[in-house]
Amino acid sequence: MQPETKPSHTEVEHVKAKSNYLRGTLLESLENGITGALFPDDTHLIKFHGSYQQTDRDLESERARQKLEPLYSFMIRVRVPGGVASPKQWLRMDELADQYGNGTLKLTTRQAFQLHGVYKRNLKAAVQGFNQVLLDSIAGCGDVNRNVMCSANPDESRVHAALYEVAKSISAAFTPQTTAYAEIWAPPGLAEETDAPKGSREEGNWSKVFLTTPGQEDAEPIYGKTYLPRKFKIALAAPPENDTDVFANDIGLIGIEENGDLTGFNVAAGGGLGMTFGMPETFPRLADLLGFVRTEDVLKVCEAVITTQRDFGNRENRKFSRLKYTIERMGLDAFRKEVETRSGVAFEPLRPFQFKHSGDHFGWTQGQSGRFHLTLFIEGGRVRNTENYQLKTALREIAALLSEGEFRLTGNQNLLIGNILPNERLEVESILKKYGVLEKTFQQTALRLNSIACVALPTCTLAFAEAERYLPRLIDQIDAILRKYHMQKEAINIRMTGCPNGCGRPYLGEIGLVGKSPGYYNLYLGAAHDGSRLNKLYREMADEAGILRELEPLIAAYAMKRNPGERFGDFVIRMGYITATTHGTNFHN
Ligand code: SRM
Ligand code: SF4
């Protein structure tokens, strides 16, 4: 049963309902040369096509003084299911960033690419540019299932490889079916032009969104005309690594191994991190474990969770429309039963599993195929050239060199260059050395290697404070404290965001910093290093001096009093500095 759009429904619900499957007046908006912005309704719809209208917030007051409209530009989020891109795709994204964007590429916390600073007049050309290498941006944003995340290294074991196949099939199953994306953006004849060899990785990424039949009528068998009440996220992980932070997702799928093969998944549902300051009825929440399902049933179960959320999710107030609140309202048992009824799959008892770590492991590894993989630290996920550090050029040279390798975006904004042939390894290494990229990974404190910062200023319209541009400098200061107590090798997760929405998953940081106003952050402590426990507010509105003042005695105590192998997040709880958050509903207590 599809919910109808009632008068009490939010504006976005009405915009979706009358959009004719996400078309709205986007074509007219794009062609209108009088303003750099879209018509208001289309600003909602373009999200489903993977783009956000933004302004350059650094220039806000100057533009207002000159009585100019804000400098509108667009962020484009390019989906990369499981984070796997080919060297050819990397090269194209690199090129598009220079040609139409602000010269940088952002690797996101969900294994996608973002271009920033694309003017309206260039949007179509930019989208067509990546469409031509079989990348797309449909469902990059919007009230649909977003980029599906998967543990970053499929070549590590048979389980990882199988996991990636499941991630791709989930991504394909829940991609919107509308032909609006192809109609608005795709270069004519693209489907016929593609030179991707059958069965190749590039063809695998091909989402079929362009393969439309003339006269085809639109239908969304899963989503319906009003799509989902809110964004929806799915991630897969293979224990002991929780590098995709599965519990932060609407659906988290924990791969279970039997005799070296993937046998199925422990399914978790109802994760989500966004909250609003001053509204304790909004809260970050980790997904609850529902039970075990076999691999062949996982798509049916995901579809049942999605349609349950479609039909029971709140469409009257977007602050309460994520699945986490639907589950809180329905009760976990009733929700589980609904999913079982809809899918026809009964959950089996949970299988044992143990996560150990939620970050990435850096450096070289050799996979089961004998090929090499290298995980590099990309601070804040930002790929750019600066005077002292030519990261973008280095990665471009590697992409041009690799005959078969791949660029895997990790869920922690880092990059794994994978499947490097043994005879190419030395050349890759010499390029990285030439540009100082290896030092950037190997000479960092473990704290920095475990850091995440969301975009925040200047592009994010919701930011109250800096994050990506500031965290590296704050870490310089914290590093000095760590060195003083010989703790520089201690892996502590630190995550900063410019507002409470949670894009850098700050409530899963052993040290979490959430922007409240320029220069001031709420400090959260006590998350589990493996992503299985949220943190809790320790100090409100701390500036840099305040943050350092709070952290130094804790780091000193950790150096002296920790038990062998004890993680910082567990230590601050054991020592009574903070009480543990055991469920989203007691996050604010
Ligand atoms: Fe996010 C909104 C950036 C991952 C929770 N997020 C935004 C917007 C689009 C701001 C806006 O609505 O105007 C940000 C664009 C900034 C810019 O200039 O690029 C933005 N989110 C990001 C990225 C790029 C952060 C990064 O630095 O990597 C991540 C892109 C992921 C992707 O590729 O799809 C990103 N966002 C997340 C995550 C982490 C995750 O999914 O693992 C979360 C927390 C998990 C969750 O969904 O609960 C997250 N973003 C939000 C929210 C709060 C949602 C909520 O339920 O309350 C918003 C605001 C909203 O939706 O209203 C938001
Ligand atoms: Fe913007 Fe807030 Fe997300 Fe950071 S957490 S990117 S400031 S919405």
XYZ file of C-alpha atoms and ligand atoms in Angstrom:
660
model
C 0.000 0.000 0.000
C 1.521 3.293 -1.079
C 0.891 6.189 1.287
C -1.019 9.045 -0.316
C 0.244 12.584 -0.060
C -1.993 14.143 2.574
C -2.153 17.888 3.300
C -0.103 17.445 6.477
C 2.762 15.947 4.505
C 5.976 17.892 4.177
C 6.689 20.135 1.215
C 9.191 17.577 -0.064
C 6.462 14.901 -0.178
C 4.339 17.144 -2.394
C 7.274 17.989 -4.640
C 8.049 14.276 -5.105
C 4.410 13.377 -5.735
C 3.930 15.903 -8.506
C 7.388 15.477 -10.030
C 6.485 12.802 -12.577
C 9.139 10.421 -11.289
C 11.754 13.047 -10.441
C 11.482 15.249 -13.541
C 9.804 18.337 -12.097
C 10.932 21.358 -14.081
C 14.598 20.434 -13.899
C 15.195 20.873 -17.619
C 13.737 24.406 -17.535
C 15.661 25.210 -14.349
C 18.927 24.140 -15.980
C 18.259 26.212 -19.071
C 17.275 29.382 -17.195
C 20.271 31.704 -17.582
C 18.941 34.546 -15.394
C 20.037 32.973 -12.123
C 22.714 30.509 -11.074
C 20.085 28.714 -8.980
C 17.302 26.236 -9.728
C 13.573 26.815 -9.186
C 12.820 26.027 -5.508
C 11.002 22.694 -6.091
C 13.826 21.491 -8.309
C 16.371 22.026 -5.528
C 14.682 19.080 -3.783
C 14.453 16.949 -6.900
C 18.028 17.390 -8.064
C 19.175 15.572 -4.917
C 17.727 12.354 -6.313
C 19.963 12.953 -9.348
C 22.948 13.179 -7.006
C 23.439 16.910 -6.754
C 22.950 19.705 -4.202
C 22.616 23.375 -4.847
C 25.094 25.214 -2.627
C 26.618 28.647 -2.195
C 30.181 29.647 -1.466
C 29.795 30.564 2.195
C 33.224 32.214 2.349
C 31.908 34.837 -0.068
C 28.451 35.262 1.494
C 28.848 38.646 3.170
C 30.930 40.164 0.366
C 28.359 39.156 -2.265
C 25.541 40.507 -0.097
C 27.448 43.793 0.326
C 27.726 44.054 -3.444
C 23.997 43.257 -3.736
C 24.748 40.164 -5.799
C 22.890 36.903 -5.513
C 24.886 34.274 -3.578
C 27.480 32.502 -5.697
C 25.477 29.365 -6.468
C 27.249 26.218 -7.460
C 26.537 22.509 -7.252
C 28.023 19.546 -5.481
C 27.712 16.316 -7.462
C 27.930 12.986 -5.649
C 28.936 10.147 -7.939
C 27.902 6.691 -6.822
C 30.540 4.009 -6.612
C 28.891 0.802 -5.333
C 31.248 -0.833 -2.840
C 33.706 1.994 -3.581
C 35.318 0.274 -6.569
C 36.359 2.482 -9.499
C 38.599 1.682 -12.443
C 41.741 3.702 -13.266
C 39.891 5.071 -16.301
C 37.054 6.265 -14.086
C 39.517 7.829 -11.652
C 41.214 9.682 -14.497
C 37.886 11.021 -15.724
C 36.864 12.230 -12.261
C 40.267 13.859 -11.865
C 39.812 15.642 -15.184
C 36.231 16.748 -14.454
C 37.286 18.232 -11.116
C 39.640 20.560 -13.000
C 37.380 21.198 -15.958
C 34.108 21.938 -14.165
C 34.697 21.772 -10.404
C 36.989 23.476 -7.907
C 40.003 21.353 -8.881
C 39.553 18.879 -6.016
C 37.936 15.481 -5.534
C 36.294 14.557 -2.250
C 36.299 10.886 -1.268
C 33.300 10.604 1.005
C 32.554 8.624 4.150
C 30.309 6.411 2.007
C 32.840 5.475 -0.665
C 31.578 7.945 -3.261
C 33.211 10.785 -5.223
C 32.096 14.370 -4.817
C 32.773 17.244 -7.155
C 32.306 20.691 -5.639
C 31.834 24.115 -7.158
C 30.180 23.117 -10.446
C 28.213 26.032 -11.912
C 24.739 25.383 -13.262
C 25.850 26.037 -16.820
C 28.402 23.205 -16.519
C 26.276 20.662 -14.661
C 25.134 18.689 -17.656
C 28.583 18.484 -19.202
C 30.059 17.335 -15.899
C 27.430 14.609 -15.447
C 27.837 13.483 -19.035
C 31.580 13.383 -18.486
C 31.309 10.662 -15.846
C 28.352 8.964 -17.528
C 30.702 8.301 -20.442
C 32.908 6.167 -18.222
C 29.861 4.351 -16.856
C 29.577 6.202 -13.583
C 26.310 7.784 -12.547
C 24.955 9.961 -9.782
C 21.348 8.788 -9.570
C 20.397 8.203 -5.928
C 23.643 9.831 -4.801
C 21.357 11.841 -2.533
C 17.556 11.999 -2.028
C 14.918 9.831 -0.340
C 16.147 6.549 -1.789
C 18.763 3.929 -1.091
C 22.176 5.627 -1.314
C 25.587 4.351 -2.351
C 25.929 0.823 -0.941
C 29.056 0.445 1.165
C 31.222 -2.634 1.360
C 34.509 -3.601 3.053
C 37.235 -2.068 0.966
C 39.296 -5.016 -0.105
C 37.434 -7.786 -1.947
C 40.669 -9.577 -2.828
C 41.515 -10.172 0.835
C 39.481 -13.383 1.010
C 36.695 -15.262 -0.728
C 34.279 -13.740 1.802
C 35.299 -10.207 0.826
C 34.903 -10.976 -2.863
C 31.444 -12.486 -2.279
C 30.482 -9.512 -0.147
C 31.260 -7.132 -2.985
C 29.066 -9.145 -5.359
C 26.174 -8.887 -2.876
C 26.801 -5.135 -2.495
C 26.541 -4.664 -6.260
C 23.339 -6.673 -6.492
C 21.768 -4.665 -3.637
C 22.822 -1.455 -5.343
C 21.262 -2.552 -8.641
C 18.049 -3.842 -7.017
C 17.301 -0.566 -5.257
C 18.394 1.915 -7.893
C 15.392 4.031 -8.894
C 13.850 2.810 -12.149
C 12.754 6.211 -13.443
C 13.945 7.157 -16.928
C 14.170 10.806 -15.820
C 17.911 10.560 -15.115
C 18.723 9.335 -18.611
C 16.296 11.843 -20.118
C 17.755 14.867 -18.327
C 21.455 14.107 -18.252
C 22.663 11.265 -20.408
C 24.580 12.021 -23.580
C 22.498 10.855 -26.564
C 23.342 7.343 -27.714
C 25.519 6.681 -24.666
C 24.254 3.145 -24.183
C 25.325 2.144 -27.694
C 28.577 4.058 -27.578
C 29.982 2.384 -24.505
C 33.168 0.484 -25.164
C 33.166 -1.365 -21.839
C 34.068 -4.961 -22.527
C 31.320 -7.422 -21.527
C 31.754 -8.536 -17.944
C 34.418 -5.890 -17.252
C 34.526 -3.965 -13.998
C 33.300 -0.856 -15.746
C 30.395 -2.711 -17.203
C 29.725 -4.168 -13.748
C 29.339 -0.682 -12.381
C 26.919 0.147 -15.120
C 23.661 0.749 -13.366
C 21.354 0.260 -16.356
C 19.925 3.709 -15.679
C 20.725 4.696 -19.238
C 19.366 1.627 -20.967
C 15.846 2.875 -21.614
C 13.441 1.665 -24.268
C 11.679 4.294 -26.400
C 8.094 4.750 -25.203
C 8.876 3.011 -21.903
C 6.490 4.068 -19.128
C 7.928 4.984 -15.770
C 7.213 2.874 -12.728
C 8.861 2.463 -9.351
C 7.776 -0.979 -8.180
C 9.634 -0.669 -4.881
C 9.588 3.033 -4.110
C 6.304 4.227 -5.599
C 5.723 7.806 -6.754
C 6.711 9.432 -3.480
C 9.827 7.335 -2.958
C 10.919 6.820 0.677
C 10.116 9.188 3.544
C 13.831 9.958 3.926
C 17.329 8.884 2.864
C 18.163 5.188 3.260
C 21.571 3.568 3.709
C 22.950 0.042 3.496
C 26.463 -1.174 4.353
C 28.161 -4.575 4.403
C 31.180 -5.590 6.454
C 33.269 -8.705 6.983
C 34.330 -9.214 10.631
C 36.706 -8.555 12.254
C 36.802 -5.312 10.207
C 33.947 -2.857 10.575
C 35.456 -0.406 8.095
C 32.009 0.580 6.818
C 30.539 1.304 10.275
C 27.616 -1.026 9.593
C 25.695 -0.022 12.725
C 25.371 3.581 11.500
C 23.204 2.387 8.603
C 19.495 1.801 8.089
C 20.531 -1.749 7.192
C 23.854 -3.174 8.315
C 24.840 -6.562 6.923
C 27.530 -8.466 8.787
C 29.019 -11.167 6.577
C 29.243 -14.589 8.240
C 31.833 -17.046 7.070
C 31.660 -20.841 7.061
C 34.719 -22.809 5.916
C 36.151 -19.745 4.202
C 32.999 -18.889 2.255
C 30.218 -16.378 2.809
C 27.186 -18.211 4.107
C 24.900 -15.330 5.005
C 24.479 -12.228 7.119
C 23.566 -11.102 10.570
C 21.128 -8.316 9.696
C 20.976 -5.098 11.719
C 18.437 -2.324 11.122
C 17.651 1.177 12.318
C 21.028 2.894 12.464
C 21.352 6.608 11.772
C 23.393 9.392 13.307
C 21.683 12.702 12.595
C 20.247 14.771 15.424
C 19.284 18.395 16.043
C 20.757 20.460 18.874
C 18.132 21.379 21.453
C 15.798 18.554 20.392
C 16.602 15.556 22.606
C 13.804 13.622 20.935
C 16.213 13.396 17.969
C 19.242 11.193 18.591
C 21.940 9.122 16.933
C 21.122 5.442 17.108
C 22.970 2.262 16.217
C 21.192 -0.470 14.295
C 19.636 -3.340 16.252
C 20.535 -6.901 15.320
C 17.501 -8.761 13.943
C 18.854 -12.224 13.158
C 20.729 -14.269 10.581
C 19.651 -14.782 6.956
C 21.258 -16.823 4.177
C 22.943 -15.017 1.300
C 20.241 -16.049 -1.184
C 17.580 -14.365 1.006
C 19.337 -11.098 1.703
C 17.793 -9.113 -1.180
C 14.276 -10.171 -0.147
C 14.973 -9.092 3.424
C 16.426 -5.720 2.363
C 13.400 -5.107 0.154
C 11.061 -5.931 3.046
C 12.883 -3.479 5.334
C 12.733 -0.805 2.642
C 9.020 -1.259 1.923
C 8.231 -1.354 5.650
C 9.961 1.997 5.992
C 8.173 3.233 2.831
C 4.780 2.388 4.332
C 5.341 3.081 8.039
C 7.916 5.897 7.958
C 6.880 9.383 9.070
C 6.118 11.639 6.086
C 4.883 14.583 8.156
C 8.072 15.675 9.865
C 11.420 14.955 8.218
C 13.193 15.192 11.567
C 11.527 11.917 12.557
C 11.309 10.103 9.273
C 14.416 7.898 9.324
C 13.956 4.164 9.868
C 15.424 4.465 13.391
C 12.348 6.401 14.528
C 9.992 4.031 12.664
C 11.489 1.125 14.619
C 11.238 3.046 17.901
C 7.543 3.684 17.187
C 6.697 0.178 16.001
C 8.828 -1.676 18.564
C 11.628 -3.979 17.462
C 9.608 -7.202 17.674
C 6.712 -5.855 15.612
C 9.182 -4.497 13.066
C 11.017 -7.823 12.835
C 7.692 -9.655 12.320
C 6.642 -7.212 9.595
C 9.923 -7.810 7.765
C 9.532 -11.578 8.076
C 5.965 -11.448 6.751
C 6.852 -9.225 3.819
C 9.978 -11.147 2.845
C 8.718 -14.645 3.611
C 12.068 -15.240 5.334
C 12.272 -16.191 9.014
C 15.295 -14.816 10.817
C 17.523 -17.541 12.250
C 19.367 -17.004 15.560
C 22.318 -14.626 15.242
C 25.646 -16.223 14.340
C 28.680 -15.364 16.497
C 30.937 -12.593 15.151
C 33.464 -10.133 16.510
C 34.470 -6.741 15.179
C 37.842 -5.358 16.249
C 38.362 -2.143 14.342
C 36.349 0.399 12.381
C 39.158 2.197 10.555
C 41.441 1.242 7.679
C 44.748 -0.640 7.707
C 47.422 1.246 5.808
C 50.296 0.115 3.638
C 50.904 -2.828 1.319
C 49.111 -6.177 1.412
C 49.072 -9.085 -1.002
C 45.695 -10.602 -1.849
C 44.647 -14.180 -2.515
C 45.238 -13.578 -6.240
C 48.905 -12.693 -5.634
C 48.307 -9.067 -6.597
C 49.228 -6.148 -4.397
C 47.059 -3.574 -2.646
C 48.132 -0.331 -1.079
C 45.977 1.682 1.324
C 46.865 5.368 1.450
C 45.818 7.984 3.968
C 43.902 10.839 2.319
C 43.396 13.510 4.939
C 39.731 14.553 5.046
C 39.235 12.524 1.861
C 40.330 15.560 -0.170
C 42.381 14.887 -3.281
C 44.047 18.086 -4.421
C 47.371 19.594 -5.332
C 48.924 22.173 -3.062
C 52.267 23.882 -3.397
C 53.909 21.319 -1.106
C 51.930 18.214 -1.811
C 50.959 17.079 -5.317
C 48.626 14.245 -4.324
C 46.251 14.682 -7.244
C 49.063 14.532 -9.784
C 50.577 11.468 -8.126
C 47.295 9.565 -8.216
C 46.683 10.634 -11.803
C 50.081 9.257 -12.833
C 49.314 5.959 -11.103
C 45.891 5.725 -12.748
C 47.513 6.281 -16.130
C 50.108 3.591 -15.412
C 47.949 0.756 -14.120
C 46.842 -1.697 -16.740
C 44.386 -3.607 -14.566
C 44.425 -2.132 -11.085
C 41.597 -0.380 -9.359
C 40.892 2.576 -7.123
C 38.886 1.575 -4.086
C 37.393 4.327 -2.000
C 37.196 3.312 1.654
C 34.409 4.173 4.080
C 36.863 6.292 6.052
C 37.693 8.735 3.222
C 40.911 6.899 2.315
C 42.039 5.200 -0.871
C 43.081 1.645 -1.590
C 44.906 1.187 -4.876
C 44.104 -2.426 -5.526
C 44.979 -5.368 -7.745
C 48.372 -3.998 -8.734
C 50.297 -6.505 -10.843
C 53.578 -7.599 -9.206
C 55.580 -6.048 -12.065
C 53.861 -2.660 -11.596
C 54.433 -2.400 -7.868
C 57.868 -0.796 -8.082
C 56.690 1.848 -10.516
C 53.717 2.702 -8.314
C 56.026 3.030 -5.371
C 58.441 5.284 -7.216
C 55.625 7.663 -8.264
C 54.392 7.815 -4.680
C 57.916 8.475 -3.423
C 58.468 11.197 -6.010
C 55.477 13.116 -4.651
C 55.961 12.314 -0.969
C 52.700 10.370 -0.724
C 54.051 7.365 1.158
C 55.475 9.594 3.916
C 52.038 11.154 4.316
C 50.740 7.725 5.218
C 53.659 6.220 7.110
C 54.821 9.195 9.169
C 51.522 10.048 10.835
C 50.383 9.391 14.354
C 47.828 6.611 14.606
C 45.332 9.258 15.768
C 45.591 11.145 12.482
C 45.347 7.930 10.470
C 42.093 7.249 12.309
C 40.610 10.692 11.716
C 37.541 11.651 9.708
C 36.296 15.167 8.992
C 33.134 16.033 7.106
C 33.153 18.691 4.377
C 31.532 21.519 6.391
C 32.607 25.038 5.298
C 32.686 26.559 2.772
C 30.301 24.419 0.699
C 27.964 22.754 3.182
C 24.900 24.913 3.749
C 24.242 23.300 7.143
C 27.669 23.791 8.763
C 27.929 25.830 11.983
C 31.699 25.418 12.188
C 34.744 24.231 10.252
C 35.636 20.540 10.075
C 37.716 19.366 7.074
C 39.717 22.629 6.941
C 40.326 22.682 10.691
C 40.768 19.130 11.996
C 44.307 18.696 10.557
C 45.499 21.741 12.538
C 43.785 20.603 15.719
C 45.401 17.183 15.310
C 48.822 18.907 15.122
C 48.126 20.136 18.664
C 46.765 16.821 19.941
C 49.726 15.018 18.338
C 52.067 17.104 20.493
C 50.241 15.863 23.600
C 50.331 12.267 22.339
C 54.091 12.496 21.747
C 54.623 13.954 25.195
C 53.060 10.804 26.687
C 54.553 8.431 24.032
C 51.083 7.610 22.741
C 51.620 8.456 19.067
C 51.196 4.839 17.980
C 47.889 4.410 19.828
C 45.016 4.119 17.346
C 42.264 6.375 18.675
C 39.342 7.291 16.395
C 38.817 11.045 16.171
C 35.963 12.453 14.116
C 34.846 16.006 13.564
C 31.771 17.502 11.922
C 30.615 21.065 11.405
C 27.092 20.354 12.679
C 25.178 17.597 14.477
C 24.022 15.806 11.301
C 26.767 13.248 11.682
C 28.319 13.025 8.178
C 31.768 12.173 9.594
C 30.099 9.693 12.008
C 31.329 11.742 15.006
C 29.184 9.859 17.539
C 31.251 6.776 16.735
C 34.502 8.613 17.436
C 36.386 7.696 20.587
C 36.933 11.450 20.442
C 33.978 13.128 18.723
C 33.842 16.858 17.983
C 30.638 18.407 16.705
C 30.521 22.054 15.612
C 28.131 24.324 17.523
C 29.250 27.720 16.286
C 32.401 29.050 14.600
C 35.384 27.835 16.632
C 33.287 25.945 19.227
C 32.649 22.234 19.449
C 30.846 19.772 21.668
C 33.283 17.112 22.816
C 31.996 13.530 22.962
C 33.858 10.563 24.452
C 33.468 6.847 24.987
C 32.563 5.292 21.626
C 33.817 1.769 21.012
C 36.829 1.449 18.715
C 35.000 -1.232 16.707
C 31.946 0.938 15.977
C 29.593 -0.954 18.310
C 28.899 1.772 20.910
C 28.030 5.465 20.595
C 29.864 8.103 22.586
C 28.372 10.680 24.984
C 28.655 14.417 25.559
C 31.623 15.250 27.800
C 32.014 19.037 27.401
C 29.837 21.570 25.643
C 31.040 24.509 23.528
C 34.788 24.006 23.861
C 37.176 26.126 21.815
C 40.624 24.847 20.785
C 42.246 25.668 24.122
C 39.298 24.066 25.914
C 39.470 20.893 23.819
C 43.194 20.504 24.507
C 42.710 21.274 28.198
C 40.080 18.526 28.446
C 42.035 15.967 26.437
C 45.506 16.262 27.974
C 44.718 14.786 31.432
C 42.728 11.984 29.804
C 45.596 11.095 27.468
C 48.059 11.271 30.385
C 45.872 8.947 32.456
C 45.434 6.606 29.479
C 49.214 6.411 29.091
C 49.670 5.421 32.731
C 46.593 3.474 33.713
C 45.324 1.602 30.680
C 45.043 -2.183 30.741
C 46.947 -4.089 28.036
C 45.126 -3.654 24.718
C 42.489 -1.401 26.258
C 41.038 1.120 23.801
C 40.692 4.798 24.673
C 36.893 4.682 24.293
C 36.640 1.808 26.791
C 39.210 3.346 29.142
C 37.308 6.615 29.681
C 34.253 4.573 30.640
C 36.109 2.186 32.978
C 37.731 5.146 34.724
C 34.346 6.827 35.185
C 35.073 9.928 33.093
C 31.884 9.248 31.171
C 29.029 6.735 31.326
C 28.484 4.345 28.447
C 25.722 4.953 25.916
C 24.007 1.597 25.608
C 21.317 2.606 23.101
C 20.445 5.681 21.037
C 17.588 6.398 23.421
C 20.024 7.062 26.280
C 22.572 9.012 24.219
C 21.438 12.312 25.787
C 21.210 11.009 29.385
Fe 25.808 13.804 5.064
C 23.506 16.204 4.686
C 27.971 15.561 3.219
C 27.797 11.092 4.936
C 24.105 12.401 7.722
N 25.698 15.552 4.053
C 24.622 16.391 3.996
C 24.854 17.533 2.990
C 24.307 17.090 1.680
C 24.339 18.918 3.450
C 22.967 19.359 3.040
O 21.974 18.629 3.263
O 22.856 20.480 2.532
C 26.385 17.552 3.017
C 27.060 18.082 1.754
C 28.314 18.833 2.110
C 29.152 19.188 0.959
O 29.411 20.383 0.768
O 29.610 18.301 0.260
C 26.709 16.130 3.426
N 27.485 13.384 4.134
C 28.287 14.262 3.496
C 29.619 13.646 3.133
C 30.196 14.159 1.821
C 30.597 13.879 4.290
C 32.046 13.624 3.995
O 32.811 14.536 4.298
O 32.405 12.542 3.525
C 29.227 12.163 3.136
C 28.713 11.698 1.813
C 28.346 10.248 1.842
C 27.961 9.674 0.511
O 28.847 9.460 -0.305
O 26.776 9.368 0.323
C 28.075 12.182 4.136
N 25.859 12.041 6.078
C 26.841 11.104 5.947
C 26.782 10.176 7.033
C 27.763 9.030 7.291
C 27.320 7.736 6.695
O 26.309 7.662 5.999
O 27.997 6.758 6.960
C 25.723 10.565 7.836
C 25.313 9.912 9.181
C 24.588 8.630 8.998
C 23.129 8.876 8.780
O 22.703 8.996 7.639
O 22.399 8.988 9.777
C 25.146 11.739 7.219
N 24.027 14.225 6.001
C 23.539 13.584 7.106
C 22.364 14.267 7.569
C 21.498 13.878 8.790
C 20.514 12.818 8.452
C 19.537 12.556 9.554
O 18.987 11.462 9.596
O 19.266 13.438 10.362
C 22.169 15.373 6.699
C 21.050 16.417 6.754
C 19.742 15.888 6.281
O 19.629 14.832 5.688
O 18.760 16.590 6.543
C 23.233 15.322 5.743
Fe 27.552 19.572 6.546
Fe 26.867 18.933 9.005
Fe 27.224 17.024 7.189
Fe 29.299 18.302 8.099
S 27.931 17.032 9.327
S 28.887 17.890 5.921
S 28.511 20.333 8.434
S 25.645 18.545 7.143
